[in-house]
Tab-separated table of C-alpha atoms in Angstrom:
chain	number	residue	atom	x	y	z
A	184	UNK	CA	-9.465	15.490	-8.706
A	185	UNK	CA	-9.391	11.903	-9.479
A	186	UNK	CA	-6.661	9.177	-7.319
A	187	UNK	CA	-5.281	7.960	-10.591
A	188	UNK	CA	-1.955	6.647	-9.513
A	189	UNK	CA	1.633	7.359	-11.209
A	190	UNK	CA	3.641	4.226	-11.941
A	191	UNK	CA	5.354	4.815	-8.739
A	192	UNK	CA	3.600	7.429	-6.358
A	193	UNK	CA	4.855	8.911	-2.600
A	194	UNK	CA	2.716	7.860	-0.259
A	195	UNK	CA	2.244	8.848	3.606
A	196	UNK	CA	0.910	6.515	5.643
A	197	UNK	CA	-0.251	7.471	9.200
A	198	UNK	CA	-0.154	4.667	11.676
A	199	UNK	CA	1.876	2.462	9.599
A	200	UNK	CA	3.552	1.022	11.924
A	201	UNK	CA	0.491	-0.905	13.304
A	202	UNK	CA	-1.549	-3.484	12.644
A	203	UNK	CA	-3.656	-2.984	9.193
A	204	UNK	CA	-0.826	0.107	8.320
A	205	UNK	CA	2.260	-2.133	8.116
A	206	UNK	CA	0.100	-4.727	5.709
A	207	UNK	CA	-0.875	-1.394	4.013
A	208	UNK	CA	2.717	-0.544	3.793
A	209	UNK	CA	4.480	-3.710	2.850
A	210	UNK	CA	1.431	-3.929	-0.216
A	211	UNK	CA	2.173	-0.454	-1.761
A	212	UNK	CA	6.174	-1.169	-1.562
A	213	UNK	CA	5.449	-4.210	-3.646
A	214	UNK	CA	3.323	-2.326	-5.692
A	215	UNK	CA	6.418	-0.112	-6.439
A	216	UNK	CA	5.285	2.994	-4.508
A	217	UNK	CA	7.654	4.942	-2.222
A	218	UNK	CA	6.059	5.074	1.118
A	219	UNK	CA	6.898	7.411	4.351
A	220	UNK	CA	5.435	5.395	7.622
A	221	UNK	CA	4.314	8.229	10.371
A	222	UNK	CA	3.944	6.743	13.585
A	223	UNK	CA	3.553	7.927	17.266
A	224	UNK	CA	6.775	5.972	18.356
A	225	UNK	CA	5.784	2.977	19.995
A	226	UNK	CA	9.148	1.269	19.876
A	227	UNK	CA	8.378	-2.538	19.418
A	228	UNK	CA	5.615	-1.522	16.625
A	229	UNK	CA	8.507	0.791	15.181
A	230	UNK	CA	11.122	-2.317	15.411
A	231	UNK	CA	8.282	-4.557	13.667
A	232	UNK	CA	7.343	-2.279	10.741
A	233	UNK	CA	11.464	-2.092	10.190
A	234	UNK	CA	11.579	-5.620	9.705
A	235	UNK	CA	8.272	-6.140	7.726
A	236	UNK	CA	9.038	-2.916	5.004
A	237	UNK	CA	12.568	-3.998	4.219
A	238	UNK	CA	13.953	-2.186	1.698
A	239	UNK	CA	15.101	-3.070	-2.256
A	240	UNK	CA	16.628	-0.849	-4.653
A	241	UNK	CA	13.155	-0.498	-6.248
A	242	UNK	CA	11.245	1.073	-2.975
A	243	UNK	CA	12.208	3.090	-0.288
A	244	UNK	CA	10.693	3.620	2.622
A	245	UNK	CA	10.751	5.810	5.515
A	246	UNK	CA	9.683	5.485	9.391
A	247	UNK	CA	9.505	9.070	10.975
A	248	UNK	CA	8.055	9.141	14.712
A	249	UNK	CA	6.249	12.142	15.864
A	250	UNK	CA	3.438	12.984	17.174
A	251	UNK	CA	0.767	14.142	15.101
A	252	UNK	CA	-1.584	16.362	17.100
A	253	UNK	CA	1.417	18.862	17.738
A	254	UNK	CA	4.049	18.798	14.070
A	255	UNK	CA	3.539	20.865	11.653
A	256	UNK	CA	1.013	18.630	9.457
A	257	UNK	CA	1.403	21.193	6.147
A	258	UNK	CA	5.199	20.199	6.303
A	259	UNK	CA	4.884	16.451	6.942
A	260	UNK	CA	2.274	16.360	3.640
A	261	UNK	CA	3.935	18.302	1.979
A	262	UNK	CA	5.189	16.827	-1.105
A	263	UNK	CA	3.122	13.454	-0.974
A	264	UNK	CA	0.305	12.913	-3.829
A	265	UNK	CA	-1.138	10.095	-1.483
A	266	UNK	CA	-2.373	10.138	1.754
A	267	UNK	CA	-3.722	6.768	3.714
A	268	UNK	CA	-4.591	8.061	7.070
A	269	UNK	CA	-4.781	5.343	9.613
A	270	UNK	CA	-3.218	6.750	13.117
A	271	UNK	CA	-6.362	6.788	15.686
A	272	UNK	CA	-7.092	5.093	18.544
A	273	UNK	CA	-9.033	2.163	18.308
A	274	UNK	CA	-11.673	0.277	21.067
A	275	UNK	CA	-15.026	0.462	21.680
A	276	UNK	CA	-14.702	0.026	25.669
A	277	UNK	CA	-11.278	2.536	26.568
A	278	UNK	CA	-13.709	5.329	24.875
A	279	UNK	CA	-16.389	5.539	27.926
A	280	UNK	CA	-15.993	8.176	30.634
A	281	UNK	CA	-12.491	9.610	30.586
A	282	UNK	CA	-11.170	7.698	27.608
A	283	UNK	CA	-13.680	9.854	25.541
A	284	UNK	CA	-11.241	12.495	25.765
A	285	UNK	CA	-8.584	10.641	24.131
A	286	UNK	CA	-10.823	8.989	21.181
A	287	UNK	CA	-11.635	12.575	20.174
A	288	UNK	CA	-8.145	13.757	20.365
A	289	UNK	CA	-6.610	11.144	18.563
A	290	UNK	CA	-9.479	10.212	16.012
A	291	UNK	CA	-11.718	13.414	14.972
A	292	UNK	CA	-9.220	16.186	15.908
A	293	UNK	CA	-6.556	14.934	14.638
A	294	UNK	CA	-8.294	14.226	11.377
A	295	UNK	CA	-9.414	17.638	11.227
A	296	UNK	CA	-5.713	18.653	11.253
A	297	UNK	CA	-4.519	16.363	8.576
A	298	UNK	CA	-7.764	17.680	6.304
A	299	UNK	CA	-6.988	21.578	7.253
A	300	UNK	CA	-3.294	20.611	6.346
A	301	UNK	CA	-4.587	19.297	2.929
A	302	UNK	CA	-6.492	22.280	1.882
A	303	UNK	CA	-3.087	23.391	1.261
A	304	UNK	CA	-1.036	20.550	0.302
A	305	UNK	CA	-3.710	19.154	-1.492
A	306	UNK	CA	-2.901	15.626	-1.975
A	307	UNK	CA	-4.396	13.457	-4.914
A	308	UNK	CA	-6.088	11.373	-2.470
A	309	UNK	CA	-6.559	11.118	1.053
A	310	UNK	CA	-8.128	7.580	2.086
A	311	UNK	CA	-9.759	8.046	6.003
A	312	UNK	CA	-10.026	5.174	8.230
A	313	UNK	CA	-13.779	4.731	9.407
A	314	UNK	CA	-15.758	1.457	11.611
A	315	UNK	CA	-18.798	-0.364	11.318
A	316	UNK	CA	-19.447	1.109	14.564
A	317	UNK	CA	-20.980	4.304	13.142
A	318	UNK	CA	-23.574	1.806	12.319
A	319	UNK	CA	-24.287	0.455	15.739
A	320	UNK	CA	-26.668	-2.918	15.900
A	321	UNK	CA	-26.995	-4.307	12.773
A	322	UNK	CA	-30.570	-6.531	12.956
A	323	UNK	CA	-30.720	-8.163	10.222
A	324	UNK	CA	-29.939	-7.604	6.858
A	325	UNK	CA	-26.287	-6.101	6.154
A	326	UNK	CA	-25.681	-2.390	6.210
A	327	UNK	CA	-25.587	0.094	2.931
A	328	UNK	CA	-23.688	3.507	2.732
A	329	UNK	CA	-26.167	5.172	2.992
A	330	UNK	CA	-28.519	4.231	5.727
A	331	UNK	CA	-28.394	6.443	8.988
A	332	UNK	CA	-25.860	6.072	11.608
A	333	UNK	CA	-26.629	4.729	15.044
A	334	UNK	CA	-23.198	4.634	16.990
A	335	UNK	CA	-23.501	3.168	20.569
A	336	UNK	CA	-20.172	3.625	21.999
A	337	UNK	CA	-18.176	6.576	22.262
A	338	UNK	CA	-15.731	5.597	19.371
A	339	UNK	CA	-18.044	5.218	17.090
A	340	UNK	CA	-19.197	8.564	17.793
A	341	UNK	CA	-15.932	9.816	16.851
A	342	UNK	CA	-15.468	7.924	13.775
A	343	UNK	CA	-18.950	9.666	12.454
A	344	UNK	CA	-17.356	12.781	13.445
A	345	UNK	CA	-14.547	11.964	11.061
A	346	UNK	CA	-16.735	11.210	8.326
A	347	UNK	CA	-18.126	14.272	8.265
A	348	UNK	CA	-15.386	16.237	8.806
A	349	UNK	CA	-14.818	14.659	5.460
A	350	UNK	CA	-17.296	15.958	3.666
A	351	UNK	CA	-16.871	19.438	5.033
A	352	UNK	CA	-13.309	19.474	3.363
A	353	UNK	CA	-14.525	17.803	0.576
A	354	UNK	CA	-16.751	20.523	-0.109
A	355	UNK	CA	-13.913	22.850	-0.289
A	356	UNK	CA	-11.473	20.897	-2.409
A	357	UNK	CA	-10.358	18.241	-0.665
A	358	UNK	CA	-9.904	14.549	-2.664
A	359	UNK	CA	-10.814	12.259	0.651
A	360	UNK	CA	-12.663	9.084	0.450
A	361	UNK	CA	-13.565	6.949	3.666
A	362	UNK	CA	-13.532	3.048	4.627
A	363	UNK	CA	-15.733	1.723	7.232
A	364	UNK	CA	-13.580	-1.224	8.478
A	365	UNK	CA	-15.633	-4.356	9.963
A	366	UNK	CA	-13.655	-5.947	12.127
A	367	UNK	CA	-10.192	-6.592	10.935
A	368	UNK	CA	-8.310	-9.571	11.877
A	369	UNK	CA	-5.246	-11.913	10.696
A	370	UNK	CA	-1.836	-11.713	11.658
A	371	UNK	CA	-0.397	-8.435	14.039
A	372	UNK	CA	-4.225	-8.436	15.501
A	373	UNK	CA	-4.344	-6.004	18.607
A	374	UNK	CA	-3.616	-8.401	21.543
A	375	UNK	CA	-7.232	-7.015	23.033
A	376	UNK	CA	-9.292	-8.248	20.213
A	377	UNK	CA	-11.401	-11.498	20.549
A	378	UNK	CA	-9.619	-13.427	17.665
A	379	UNK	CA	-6.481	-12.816	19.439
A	380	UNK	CA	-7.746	-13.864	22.973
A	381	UNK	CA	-9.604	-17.227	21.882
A	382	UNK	CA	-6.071	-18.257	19.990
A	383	UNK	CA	-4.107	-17.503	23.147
A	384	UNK	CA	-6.189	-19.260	25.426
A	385	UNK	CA	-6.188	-22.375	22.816
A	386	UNK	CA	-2.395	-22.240	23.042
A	387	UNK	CA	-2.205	-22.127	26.644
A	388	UNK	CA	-2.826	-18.595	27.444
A	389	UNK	CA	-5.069	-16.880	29.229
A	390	UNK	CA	-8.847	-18.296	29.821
A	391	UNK	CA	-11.096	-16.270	27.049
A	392	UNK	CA	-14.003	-14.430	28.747
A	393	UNK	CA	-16.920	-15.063	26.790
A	394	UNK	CA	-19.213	-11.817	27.296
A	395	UNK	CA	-23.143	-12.529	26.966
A	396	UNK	CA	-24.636	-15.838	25.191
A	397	UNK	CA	-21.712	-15.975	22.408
A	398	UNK	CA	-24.663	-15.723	19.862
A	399	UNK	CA	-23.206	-12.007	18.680
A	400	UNK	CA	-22.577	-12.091	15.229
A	401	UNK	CA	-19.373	-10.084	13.328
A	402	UNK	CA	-18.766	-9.142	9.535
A	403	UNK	CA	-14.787	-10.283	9.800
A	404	UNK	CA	-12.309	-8.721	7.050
A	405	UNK	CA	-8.932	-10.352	6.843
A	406	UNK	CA	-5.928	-7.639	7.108
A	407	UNK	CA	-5.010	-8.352	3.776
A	408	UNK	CA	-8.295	-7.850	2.162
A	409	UNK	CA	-8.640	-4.692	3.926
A	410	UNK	CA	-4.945	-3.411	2.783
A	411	UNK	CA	-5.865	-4.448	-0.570
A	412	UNK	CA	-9.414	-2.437	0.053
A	413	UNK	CA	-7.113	0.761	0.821
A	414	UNK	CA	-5.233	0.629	-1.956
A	415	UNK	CA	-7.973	0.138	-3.879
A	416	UNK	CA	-9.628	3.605	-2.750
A	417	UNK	CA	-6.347	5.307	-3.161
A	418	UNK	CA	-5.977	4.926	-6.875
A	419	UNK	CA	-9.610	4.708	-8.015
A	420	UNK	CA	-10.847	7.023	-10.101
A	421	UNK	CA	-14.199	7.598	-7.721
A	422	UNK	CA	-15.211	10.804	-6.624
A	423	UNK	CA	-14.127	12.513	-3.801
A	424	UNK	CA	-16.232	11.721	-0.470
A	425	UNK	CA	-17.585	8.791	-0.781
A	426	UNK	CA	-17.731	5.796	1.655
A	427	UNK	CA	-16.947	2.610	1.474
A	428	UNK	CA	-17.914	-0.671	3.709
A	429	UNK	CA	-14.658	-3.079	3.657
A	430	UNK	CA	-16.114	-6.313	5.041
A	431	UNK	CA	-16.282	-10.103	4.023
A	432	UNK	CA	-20.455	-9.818	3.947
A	433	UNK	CA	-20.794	-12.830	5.964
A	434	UNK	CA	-21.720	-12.574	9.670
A	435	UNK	CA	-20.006	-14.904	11.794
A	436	UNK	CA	-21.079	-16.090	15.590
A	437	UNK	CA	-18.206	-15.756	17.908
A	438	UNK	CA	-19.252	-19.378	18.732
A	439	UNK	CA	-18.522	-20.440	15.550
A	440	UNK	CA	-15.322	-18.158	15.650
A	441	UNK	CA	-14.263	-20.267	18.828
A	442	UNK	CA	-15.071	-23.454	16.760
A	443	UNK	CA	-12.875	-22.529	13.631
A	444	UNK	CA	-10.042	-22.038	16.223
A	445	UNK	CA	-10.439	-25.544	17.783
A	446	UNK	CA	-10.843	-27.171	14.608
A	447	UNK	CA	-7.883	-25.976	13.441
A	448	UNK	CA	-5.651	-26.559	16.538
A	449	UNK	CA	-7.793	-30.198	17.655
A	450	UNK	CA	-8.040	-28.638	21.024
A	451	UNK	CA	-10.941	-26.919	23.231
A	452	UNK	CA	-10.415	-23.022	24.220
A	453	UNK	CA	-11.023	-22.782	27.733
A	454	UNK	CA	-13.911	-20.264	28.391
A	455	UNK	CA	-15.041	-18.258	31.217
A	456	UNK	CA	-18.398	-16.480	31.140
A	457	UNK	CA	-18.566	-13.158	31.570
A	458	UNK	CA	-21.477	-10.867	30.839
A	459	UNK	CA	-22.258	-8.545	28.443
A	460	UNK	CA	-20.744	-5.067	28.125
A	461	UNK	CA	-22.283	-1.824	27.006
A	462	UNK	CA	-21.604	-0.452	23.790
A	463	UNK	CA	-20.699	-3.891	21.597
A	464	UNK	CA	-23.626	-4.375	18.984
A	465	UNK	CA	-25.681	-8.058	18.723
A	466	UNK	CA	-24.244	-8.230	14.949
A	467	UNK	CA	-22.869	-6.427	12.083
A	468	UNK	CA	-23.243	-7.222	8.481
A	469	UNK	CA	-21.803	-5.209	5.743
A	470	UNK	CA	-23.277	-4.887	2.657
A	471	UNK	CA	-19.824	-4.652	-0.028
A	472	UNK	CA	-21.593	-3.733	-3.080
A	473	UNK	CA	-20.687	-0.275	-3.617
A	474	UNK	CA	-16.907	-1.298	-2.994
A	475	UNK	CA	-16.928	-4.444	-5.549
A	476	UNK	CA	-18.532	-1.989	-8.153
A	477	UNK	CA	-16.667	1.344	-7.698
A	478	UNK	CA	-13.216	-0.341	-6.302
A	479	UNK	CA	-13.249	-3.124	-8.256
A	480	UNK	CA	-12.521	-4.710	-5.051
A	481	UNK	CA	-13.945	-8.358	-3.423
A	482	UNK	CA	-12.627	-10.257	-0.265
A	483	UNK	CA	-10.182	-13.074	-0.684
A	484	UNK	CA	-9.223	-14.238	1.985
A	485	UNK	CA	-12.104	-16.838	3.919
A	486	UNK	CA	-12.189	-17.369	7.503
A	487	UNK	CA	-10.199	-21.054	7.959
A	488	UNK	CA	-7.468	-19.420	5.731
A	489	UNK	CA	-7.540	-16.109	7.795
A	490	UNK	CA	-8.018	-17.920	11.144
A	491	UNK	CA	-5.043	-20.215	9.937
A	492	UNK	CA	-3.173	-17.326	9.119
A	493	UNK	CA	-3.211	-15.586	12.733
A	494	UNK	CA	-2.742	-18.728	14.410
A	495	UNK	CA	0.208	-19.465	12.935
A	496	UNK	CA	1.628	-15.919	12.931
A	497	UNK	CA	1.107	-16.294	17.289
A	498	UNK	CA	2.384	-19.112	17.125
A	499	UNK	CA	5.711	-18.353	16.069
A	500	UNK	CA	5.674	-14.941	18.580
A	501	UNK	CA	4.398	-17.331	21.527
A	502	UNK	CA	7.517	-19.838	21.301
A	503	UNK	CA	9.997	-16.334	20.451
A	504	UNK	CA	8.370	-14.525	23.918
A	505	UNK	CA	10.831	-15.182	26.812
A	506	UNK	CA	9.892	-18.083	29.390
A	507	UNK	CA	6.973	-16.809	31.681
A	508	UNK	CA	5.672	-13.897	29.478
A	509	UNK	CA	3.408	-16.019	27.183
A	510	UNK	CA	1.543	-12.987	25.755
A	511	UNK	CA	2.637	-9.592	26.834
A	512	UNK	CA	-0.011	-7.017	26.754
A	513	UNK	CA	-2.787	-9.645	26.833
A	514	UNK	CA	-6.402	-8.912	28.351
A	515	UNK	CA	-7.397	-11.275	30.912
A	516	UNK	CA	-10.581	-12.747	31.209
A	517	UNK	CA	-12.036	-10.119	33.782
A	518	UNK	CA	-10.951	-6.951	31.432
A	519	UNK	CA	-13.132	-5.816	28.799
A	520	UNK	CA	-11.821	-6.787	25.237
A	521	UNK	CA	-12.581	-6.171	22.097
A	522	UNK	CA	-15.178	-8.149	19.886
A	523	UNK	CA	-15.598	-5.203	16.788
């Protein structure tokens, strides 16, 4: 079954109240699609997606909270031709030791529920959130589809799991296609990613804590490339589980990612060294190929407009925070954050 779309097509989107979901969202409403957000209820995400998805009277849309791992998943899909599945739980360093428990809750079982509800909805198209960290260290070179996977952190474990887990439905009727997502970035960012850290600590945040030499290297994907990248796989007529790298295909140093930010403010960020944690690969590099030629899809977005982008967007949410909470939720320098 191909993921030819109707004029206007119900889609469910889990996690679309979050970061790359309510871009996701806010592109298929345009598109003229009616979209159902499924979210786990995180109020301030849920108050943020209601102000993003506003609705017209060409598009509705719908923000249910519930958790996923215990409703009935046949009901919820019930009824929906489209399926973007992009609830999980994200981080390369909360999935060591105990955390691992969570990751494989949250990412592979849970996607084995949605998939074992779809052998009996059976959706047009399910489109599965993957990471370049199934890949692990990427050398040199930039990564293809098809070359073997080398995870080095728990996560990315998981998000292997979840690609085969795809194919195993796949191979009993399921239409599911996957996206390996290299680092995402642009406006909503996590508040533990790196991006998000070195703008803070440019606008008077928190110090950034530089882990290792700075010399790691990161394929970055603006968030509306890779919401543009999901709709893409949705609606293609490809065949049913493949996988797809969603990436710019141009390494960046997080030096150089430190220098975009203080070109673009005229200001240093103030850095702290820390060292390097386990887990976090040297470099990745996607290879984007496959999804130019089978998507029809190419980055847009470059990394002074994307950088320029997420500035401004925490800009506007650092002078809106009350006096004396600059950047709620934000990582200090001594906690591990995210790079990938």
């Amino acid at each position: 079954m191909l993921g030819i779309a109707n004029p206007r097509s119900r889609v469910l989107v889990t996690g679309g109240a979050g970061f790359i979901g309510t871009v996701t969202c806010r592109r298929l409403l345009d598109a003229g699609h009616d979209v159902t957000i499924v979210d786990n209820g995180a109020e301030p995400r849920h108050d943020q997606a209601r102000a993003t998805l506003t609705e017209t009277d060409r598009i509705t849309t719908d923000l249910l909270t519930t958790d996923l791992l215990t409703t009935d998943l046949v009901d919820l899909l019930d009824g929906f031709g489209y399926i973007v599945h992009l609830a999980g739980r994200p981080g390369v360093q909360t999935s060591w030791g105990a955390g691992f428990a969570e990751h494989l809750s949250v990412n592979t079982l849970l996607t084995q529920r949605l998939l074992e509800a779809a052998l009996v909805t059976q959706p047009r198209r399910i489109v599965l959130a993957s990471s370049s960290s199934v890949y692990g260290d990427i050398a040199d070179g930039a990564a293809n589809e098809d070359d073997a996977l080398r995870p080095l952190s728990p996560y990315g474990v998981t998000k292997a799991a979840v690609e085969s887990l795809m194919g195993a439905y796949v191979a009993r009727g399921v239409d599911a296609v996957a996206l390996r997502f290299f680092t995402v970035y642009g406006r909503g960012q996590r508040p533990d990613m790196a991006l998000h850290r070195i703008i803070d600590a440019a606008l008077g945040g928190p110090v950034f804590g530089i882990r290792g030499s700075g010399h790691q290297a990161r394929d970055f994907t603006h968030v509306d490339d890779a919401a543009a990248a999901i709709e893409a796989a949705l609606f293609a007529p490809v065949s049913a589980g493949t996988v797809y790298n969603v990436g710019s295909g141009r390494p960046v140093s997080l030096r150089t990612l430190i220098d975009t930010v203080e070109d673009h403010l005229g200001r240093p960020v103030p850095l702290a060294p820390l060292e390097a944690v386990s887990g976090d690969p040297g470099r990745t590099a996607a290879n984007i190929t496959k999804a130019r030629r089978l998507l029809a899809w190419s980055p847009a977005v470059t990394l002074a407009a994307g950088v320029a982008d997420q500035i401004a967007h925490q800009r506007e949410h650092a002078l809106s925070a009350p006096a004396g909470s600059f950047s709620r939720g934000q990582a200090q320098p001594q906690h591990t954050g995210a790079l990938a």
